[in-house]
Every structure is written in C-alpha cells, then in structure tokens.
Coordinates of C-alpha atoms in Angstrom, one line a residue:
X1 CA -28.4 9.4 -193.6
X2 CA -26.9 8.2 -190.9
X3 CA -23.6 7.9 -192.7
X4 CA -24.1 11.8 -192.9
X5 CA -24.6 11.7 -189.1
X6 CA -21.6 10.4 -188.2
X7 CA -19.6 12.2 -191.0
X8 CA -20.8 15.5 -189.1
X9 CA -20.0 14.3 -185.6
X10 CA -16.5 13.7 -187.0
X11 CA -16.4 16.7 -188.4
X12 CA -17.6 18.3 -185.2
X13 CA -14.9 16.3 -183.3
X14 CA -12.1 17.9 -185.7
X15 CA -13.3 21.3 -185.5
X16 CA -13.5 20.8 -181.5
X17 CA -9.8 19.3 -181.3
X18 CA -8.8 22.7 -183.6
X19 CA -10.3 24.9 -180.9
X20 CA -8.4 23.1 -178.1
X21 CA -4.7 23.5 -180.3
X22 CA -5.3 26.9 -181.2
X23 CA -6.6 28.1 -177.8
X24 CA -4.6 25.8 -175.0
X25 CA -2.0 24.2 -176.7
X26 CA -0.5 26.6 -179.2
X27 CA -0.1 28.6 -175.8
X28 CA 1.3 25.9 -173.2
X29 CA 5.2 26.6 -173.9
X30 CA 5.2 29.5 -171.9
X31 CA 8.0 31.2 -169.9
X32 CA 8.4 29.2 -166.6
X33 CA 7.8 32.4 -164.5
X34 CA 4.3 33.0 -166.2
X35 CA 3.1 29.4 -165.7
X36 CA 0.4 28.8 -163.4
X37 CA -0.9 25.9 -161.7
X38 CA -3.6 25.3 -164.3
X39 CA -0.8 25.0 -166.8
X40 CA 0.2 21.8 -165.6
X41 CA 0.9 20.4 -169.2
X42 CA 3.8 23.5 -169.3
X43 CA 5.1 22.9 -165.8
X44 CA 5.9 19.1 -166.1
X45 CA 7.3 19.8 -169.7
X46 CA 10.3 21.8 -168.3
X47 CA 11.6 19.0 -166.5
X48 CA 11.6 16.6 -169.7
X49 CA 13.9 19.6 -171.1
X50 CA 16.9 17.7 -172.1
X51 CA 18.9 21.1 -171.9
X52 CA 18.4 21.5 -168.3
X53 CA 18.6 17.9 -167.2
X54 CA 21.2 15.7 -167.2
X55 CA 19.4 11.8 -167.5
X56 CA 19.7 9.8 -164.7
X57 CA 17.5 8.1 -162.0
X58 CA 17.4 11.0 -159.7
X59 CA 16.1 13.0 -163.2
X60 CA 13.4 10.3 -163.5
X61 CA 12.2 10.2 -159.9
X62 CA 11.8 13.8 -159.8
X63 CA 10.0 13.8 -162.8
X64 CA 7.6 10.8 -161.6
X65 CA 7.2 12.9 -158.4
X66 CA 5.9 16.2 -159.5
X67 CA 3.6 14.4 -162.0
X68 CA 2.3 12.2 -159.5
X69 CA 1.7 15.4 -157.6
X70 CA 0.0 17.4 -159.8
X71 CA -2.2 15.1 -161.4
X72 CA -3.1 13.1 -158.2
X73 CA -2.5 9.8 -159.4
X74 CA -1.9 8.3 -155.8
X75 CA 1.3 6.4 -156.2
X76 CA 3.0 7.8 -152.6
X77 CA 0.3 5.3 -150.9
X78 CA 3.0 2.7 -152.2
X79 CA 6.0 3.0 -150.6
X80 CA 9.2 2.9 -152.4
X81 CA 7.0 3.0 -155.7
X82 CA 8.7 6.0 -157.4
X83 CA 12.2 4.6 -156.5
X84 CA 11.7 1.1 -158.3
X85 CA 9.6 3.1 -161.3
X86 CA 12.7 5.1 -161.8
X87 CA 14.9 1.9 -161.6
X88 CA 12.9 0.2 -164.3
X89 CA 12.6 3.3 -166.4
X90 CA 16.6 4.0 -166.0
X91 CA 17.2 0.3 -166.9
X92 CA 16.0 0.5 -170.4
X93 CA 18.8 0.8 -172.7
X94 CA 21.1 0.7 -169.5
X95 CA 20.6 4.2 -169.0
X96 CA 20.2 5.4 -172.9
X97 CA 17.2 8.3 -172.9
X98 CA 16.1 7.5 -176.8
X99 CA 16.0 3.3 -176.2
X100 CA 13.7 4.5 -173.6
X101 CA 11.7 6.6 -176.2
X102 CA 11.8 4.0 -178.7
X103 CA 10.3 1.5 -176.1
X104 CA 7.3 3.8 -175.7
X105 CA 6.8 4.8 -179.2
X106 CA 6.9 1.0 -179.8
X107 CA 4.0 0.5 -177.5
X108 CA 1.8 3.4 -178.7
X109 CA 2.1 2.0 -182.1
X110 CA 0.6 -1.5 -181.0
X111 CA 3.7 -3.3 -179.6
X112 CA 4.1 -5.6 -176.2
X113 CA 4.9 -4.2 -172.9
X114 CA 7.7 -6.7 -173.2
X115 CA 9.5 -5.4 -169.9
X116 CA 5.9 -5.2 -167.8
X117 CA 6.4 -1.6 -167.0
X118 CA 2.8 -0.6 -167.1
X119 CA 1.4 -3.8 -165.3
X120 CA 3.9 -4.3 -162.8
X121 CA 2.6 -3.5 -159.3
X122 CA 5.3 -1.0 -157.9
X123 CA 6.4 -0.3 -154.1
X124 CA 4.9 -2.0 -150.8
X125 CA 1.9 -1.4 -148.7
X126 CA 2.5 -0.5 -145.0
X127 CA 2.0 -4.3 -144.1
X128 CA 4.4 -5.4 -146.7
X129 CA 2.0 -6.2 -148.9
X130 CA 2.5 -5.7 -152.9
X131 CA 2.1 -2.2 -154.0
X132 CA -0.2 -1.2 -157.0
X133 CA -0.2 -0.8 -160.6
X134 CA 1.1 2.7 -161.8
X135 CA -0.8 2.7 -164.9
X136 CA -2.0 6.0 -164.8
X137 CA 1.4 7.7 -163.8
X138 CA 3.5 5.4 -166.1
X139 CA 1.6 6.7 -169.1
X140 CA 2.1 10.2 -168.2
X141 CA 5.7 9.9 -167.5
X142 CA 5.7 8.2 -171.0
X143 CA 3.3 11.3 -173.0
X144 CA 5.9 14.0 -171.7
X145 CA 8.9 11.8 -172.7
X146 CA 7.5 11.6 -176.3
X147 CA 6.1 15.0 -176.1
X148 CA 9.5 16.2 -176.5
X149 CA 10.3 14.9 -179.8
X150 CA 6.9 15.6 -182.0
X151 CA 8.6 15.1 -185.2
X152 CA 10.2 11.7 -184.3
X153 CA 7.0 10.4 -182.6
X154 CA 3.9 12.0 -184.5
X155 CA 1.5 9.8 -182.9
X156 CA 2.7 10.3 -178.9
X157 CA 1.5 8.4 -176.0
X158 CA -2.0 7.8 -174.6
X159 CA -2.7 8.8 -171.2
X160 CA -5.1 6.4 -169.2
X161 CA -6.8 7.9 -166.8
X162 CA -10.8 7.2 -165.9
X163 CA -12.4 10.2 -168.1
X164 CA -10.6 8.5 -171.4
X165 CA -11.6 5.1 -170.2
X166 CA -15.5 6.2 -169.7
X167 CA -15.0 8.6 -173.0
X168 CA -13.6 5.8 -175.1
X169 CA -17.4 3.9 -175.7
X170 CA -19.0 7.3 -176.3
X171 CA -16.7 8.1 -179.0
X172 CA -16.9 4.9 -180.7
X173 CA -21.2 5.4 -180.5
X174 CA -20.4 8.8 -182.2
X175 CA -18.4 7.5 -185.1
X176 CA -20.6 4.5 -185.2
X177 CA -17.7 2.3 -184.0
X178 CA -18.1 -1.3 -182.0
X179 CA -16.0 -1.2 -179.4
X180 CA -13.2 -3.5 -179.4
X181 CA -13.0 -3.7 -175.9
X182 CA -15.5 -3.2 -173.1
X183 CA -13.7 -1.8 -170.0
X184 CA -15.0 -3.0 -166.6
X185 CA -15.4 0.0 -164.2
X186 CA -13.2 -0.9 -161.5
X187 CA -10.7 -3.1 -163.6
X188 CA -7.2 -1.5 -164.9
X189 CA -6.8 -3.0 -168.7
X190 CA -3.6 -4.0 -170.2
X191 CA -1.4 -1.3 -172.0
X192 CA -1.9 -3.2 -175.1
X193 CA -5.7 -3.3 -174.8
X194 CA -5.5 0.4 -173.9
X195 CA -3.7 1.5 -176.7
X196 CA -5.5 -1.0 -179.2
X197 CA -9.0 1.0 -178.1
X198 CA -7.8 4.5 -178.7
X199 CA -6.4 3.2 -182.0
X200 CA -9.3 2.5 -183.4
X201 CA -10.8 6.0 -182.5
X202 CA -7.9 7.4 -183.6
X203 CA -7.2 6.1 -187.0
X204 CA -11.1 6.7 -188.1
X205 CA -10.6 10.5 -186.9
X206 CA -7.0 11.0 -188.6
X207 CA -6.5 8.5 -190.8
X208 CA -2.6 8.3 -190.8
X209 CA 0.1 8.6 -188.7
X210 CA 0.8 12.1 -189.1
X211 CA 1.1 14.8 -186.7
X212 CA -1.9 16.6 -186.4
X213 CA -1.8 20.6 -186.8
X214 CA 1.6 20.1 -185.4
X215 CA 0.7 18.1 -182.4
X216 CA 0.8 14.3 -182.0
X217 CA -2.2 12.3 -182.2
X218 CA -2.6 10.6 -179.0
X219 CA -1.7 14.2 -177.3
X220 CA -4.4 16.1 -179.1
X221 CA -6.7 12.9 -178.6
X222 CA -6.1 12.8 -175.2
X223 CA -6.7 16.4 -174.6
X224 CA -10.2 16.1 -176.4
X225 CA -11.5 12.9 -174.3
X226 CA -10.4 14.4 -171.0
X227 CA -12.1 17.9 -171.9
X228 CA -15.4 16.0 -173.0
X229 CA -15.2 13.8 -169.8
X230 CA -15.0 17.1 -167.6
X231 CA -18.0 18.0 -168.5
X232 CA -19.5 15.0 -168.3
X233 CA -18.6 14.8 -164.9
X234 CA -19.4 18.3 -163.8
X235 CA -16.3 18.7 -163.0
X236 CA -14.3 22.3 -164.3
X237 CA -11.0 22.2 -162.2
X238 CA -8.4 23.2 -164.2
X239 CA -10.4 24.3 -167.5
X240 CA -11.8 27.6 -165.9
X241 CA -9.5 30.2 -164.7
X242 CA -10.8 31.5 -161.0
X243 CA -12.7 34.3 -161.7
X244 CA -15.0 32.6 -164.6
X245 CA -15.2 29.2 -162.6
X246 CA -16.7 31.7 -159.6
X247 CA -19.1 33.6 -162.5
X248 CA -20.2 30.3 -163.4
X249 CA -21.1 28.6 -160.5
X250 CA -22.6 31.9 -159.3
X251 CA -25.0 31.9 -162.3
X252 CA -26.2 28.1 -161.9
X253 CA -27.2 28.7 -158.2
X254 CA -24.6 26.5 -156.6
X255 CA -22.8 29.3 -154.4
X256 CA -22.5 28.7 -151.1
X257 CA -22.8 32.8 -150.0
X258 CA -26.3 32.3 -148.9
X259 CA -26.1 29.3 -146.7
X260 CA -23.7 28.6 -144.0
X261 CA -22.3 25.4 -143.2
X262 CA -21.7 22.1 -145.5
X263 CA -24.7 20.0 -144.0
X264 CA -27.0 22.8 -144.2
X265 CA -25.8 23.8 -147.8
X266 CA -26.3 20.0 -149.2
X267 CA -29.8 19.7 -147.5
X268 CA -31.0 23.2 -148.8
X269 CA -30.0 22.0 -152.3
X270 CA -31.5 18.9 -152.2
X271 CA -34.4 20.0 -150.9
X272 CA -34.1 22.7 -154.3
X273 CA -33.8 19.7 -156.5
X274 CA -36.7 17.7 -155.2
X275 CA -39.1 21.0 -155.5
X276 CA -37.9 21.2 -159.2
X277 CA -38.5 17.9 -160.0
X278 CA -41.8 18.5 -158.5
X279 CA -42.8 21.2 -160.4
X280 CA -41.2 19.5 -163.5
X281 CA -38.1 21.9 -164.2
X282 CA -36.0 18.7 -163.8
X283 CA -36.9 15.0 -164.8
X284 CA -37.0 12.2 -162.9
X285 CA -33.9 10.7 -164.0
X286 CA -32.2 14.3 -163.5
X287 CA -33.5 13.6 -159.9
X288 CA -32.1 10.2 -159.7
X289 CA -28.5 11.6 -160.2
X290 CA -28.5 12.2 -156.8
X291 CA -30.0 8.3 -155.9
X292 CA -27.6 6.2 -153.9
X293 CA -27.3 2.8 -152.8
X294 CA -26.6 1.6 -148.8
X295 CA -26.4 -1.4 -147.5
X296 CA -29.3 -1.9 -144.9
X297 CA -29.1 -5.3 -143.8
X298 CA -25.7 -7.0 -144.2
X299 CA -27.4 -10.2 -143.0
X300 CA -29.7 -10.0 -145.8
X301 CA -27.7 -8.4 -148.3
X302 CA -30.6 -5.7 -148.8
X303 CA -29.8 -2.2 -149.8
X304 CA -31.5 1.1 -149.1
X305 CA -32.3 3.6 -151.9
X306 CA -31.9 7.4 -151.0
X307 CA -30.9 10.6 -152.5
X308 CA -27.8 12.6 -150.9
X309 CA -26.4 15.6 -152.7
X310 CA -23.7 15.3 -155.1
X311 CA -22.3 18.7 -156.2
X312 CA -20.9 17.6 -159.8
X313 CA -24.1 16.2 -160.5
X314 CA -25.7 19.0 -159.8
X315 CA -23.5 20.9 -162.0
X316 CA -24.5 18.7 -165.0
X317 CA -28.3 19.2 -164.2
X318 CA -27.7 22.5 -164.8
X319 CA -25.7 22.3 -167.9
X320 CA -28.7 20.0 -169.4
X321 CA -31.3 22.5 -168.2
X322 CA -29.7 25.2 -170.2
X323 CA -30.0 25.5 -173.8
X324 CA -27.7 28.1 -174.0
X325 CA -23.8 28.6 -173.1
X326 CA -23.6 29.6 -169.2
X327 CA -20.0 30.8 -170.0
X328 CA -18.2 34.0 -170.7
X329 CA -15.5 32.8 -172.4
X330 CA -15.9 31.9 -176.4
X331 CA -13.8 28.9 -176.5
X332 CA -15.2 27.3 -173.2
X333 CA -18.9 28.1 -175.1
X334 CA -17.4 25.7 -178.0
X335 CA -16.4 22.9 -175.9
X336 CA -19.7 23.6 -174.3
X337 CA -21.8 23.5 -177.5
X338 CA -19.9 20.5 -178.4
X339 CA -20.5 18.1 -175.7
X340 CA -24.0 19.5 -175.5
X341 CA -25.2 18.6 -179.0
X342 CA -22.8 16.1 -179.6
X343 CA -20.9 13.7 -177.0
X344 CA -23.7 14.3 -174.2
X345 CA -26.3 13.9 -176.9
X346 CA -24.6 10.7 -178.2
X347 CA -24.3 9.4 -174.1
X348 CA -28.0 9.8 -173.5
X349 CA -29.8 8.7 -176.6
X350 CA -30.4 5.1 -177.6
X351 CA -29.1 4.4 -181.6
X352 CA -31.5 5.5 -184.4

C-alpha cells in the first residue's frame, strides 16, 4: 500500500513537471522584444548566446550583474565581488569557455569544486572584512552556461536557493527517501553536498542521465522545486501575470482597497484572523503562522510571544482553507492541485 502511494506521488510529480515544460519552458525562448520581466530565463539566456557576445571577463561580468539584479542575490553588498567572480570563472581553462562548461558539468556529475569557486568569499565589506560566499549567484551562472548546450550536458546544473533547499526534505518524504544530509536553515552547504542531495531525488525521479522531454534534468527539477516552494511560501511573484495576481488577491480578500495605510491594514487583518480562529474558521495552528518571538528581557534571555500580520502566511492560510482552485489559469490550477494534494499534504502530515 505504501509503495503504491509513493509510486502515485512520483507519477504526480512527473506529470506536474510535464505541465511546467508544456506551459512555461517551451515558450521561454521568445524574441527579446517580446520578453517581459516575468520571463527572466529568456532575458538572461540572451547574454549567454555565443553568436552575440565574445567570451571575456567583461561578458562574464555583465552576465553576473544581470543575474544578480533579476534574482536579487545581493552580491552587490560585497564590494568588488563581481570582478573577482568574473576573474575566477574566466581563469578556468585560461579563458576557454568550453573548459569552464566542462568544469561546471563535472561538479553537476558529483565531482569536486577543486578551484573553490562555490565556497569562496568574494569581495570585501565596507570595513575591509571579507566578503560573502556567492553560492546562489555562482550556481545560477553555471546553470545558464550549461543551459546553452543541452544535448552535450543533459543533466545541466542545479541552482542553489532557499526554496530548493527547503523543498528537498519534502520531496524526499514524498518519494519515501531518507535525507542524505539535513541542511541547517542558516548555513550554506558545500556545492558537493547540495548536488548530492538533489542527485538523490533526481535519480529517483528520472532513473537515468538523459534529457527529460528535451530539457536538462536539473533544469526541470529546479523549476518544480521552485514552484512548489513559492506555493508553500504564499508568494506568487513571477508565477502570475499582473491581472491574474490582482484577481487572486481580491478573491482571497487580502486586497488593500478598503483599508488605508499599512498599519491599519495589518491591524484589520489580524483582527479578521483572530475572529476566524475564535469562530472555528481556521485552526489554532493556522493562526500561529503569525506567531513571532521577541526578546523581552535581554538580561534573563526571556522571550515574549506575540502575533503580527504576515501577508505571505495569510495567503498560505487562504490556500489551505479553499478546497477548490481560486485561479482562472488552468495551468496554475494544475500546480496548485499538486501542491495541495501531494506536496503540502506530505509536508504537514506525519508518515503513515
């Protein structure tokens, strides 16, 4: 019985990935003049086109700056980080781009980051302290670099971000897999550990190293993990078009039209959810999504528990409350249904 459930969950994940390919990835290679901000993938892809740009440190620098800007990886807070990263990437193979691609792909296949690109601290702080690791930005660069030659690099490269990191144990649970590593919330793993963890669920889902529906395996896995993470976060930026987003927020009653000012809005919303809890419309656990702990007495290290409105948590509550889709877009409804029935249910229930 349990093996059947795991098989059904695997099938559901694969079908959701197929929906992502058919509804998003297949249409992402549109012409530059037609690209919107929502389609960051297509925007960045143009910078990796070998026919348009000569491979040099300036080109690498431009790619890093644009990726950082669109993904908000915060690399700019370390002075000179982009310059140092561009220098290190360009130095692979003495400026041979193919050598850098092979290096990245070796890591994606479980190899070592022998040059230390992903664990290195780049740049300096204002006070001359060392800069920070740029794991997220470096993995995104490697991802887009390998994306240009799918047939040669069918695995692609995994993007490191918070949503994928948080999704990993949930998908392991969905597939009845024990976690290879447990990632501490505030600590960045090594690239080798991160690849090994995603390899665990990638291998379980695909069973080979071939392209999946014409797309790299880490590419489609990242797309799936990111979208499920967005639902779990109650954050629909870059998932919905503007009109769809407005309709959704209005449908769940979180629009600001009838309340003036942020403080008044937050207070009104907390009063609403307090009434919902008292009237049994939401559970105590759901209300506690708004729970925060503040240090009350630093000397005794005491904490005071309070409740404060969190917009994303409110979206999550509304997603949980509704048993039918609030989305008019059939594709988003497909993602929502899988999230509700498989991903979120797995996260919030104990193993049977």
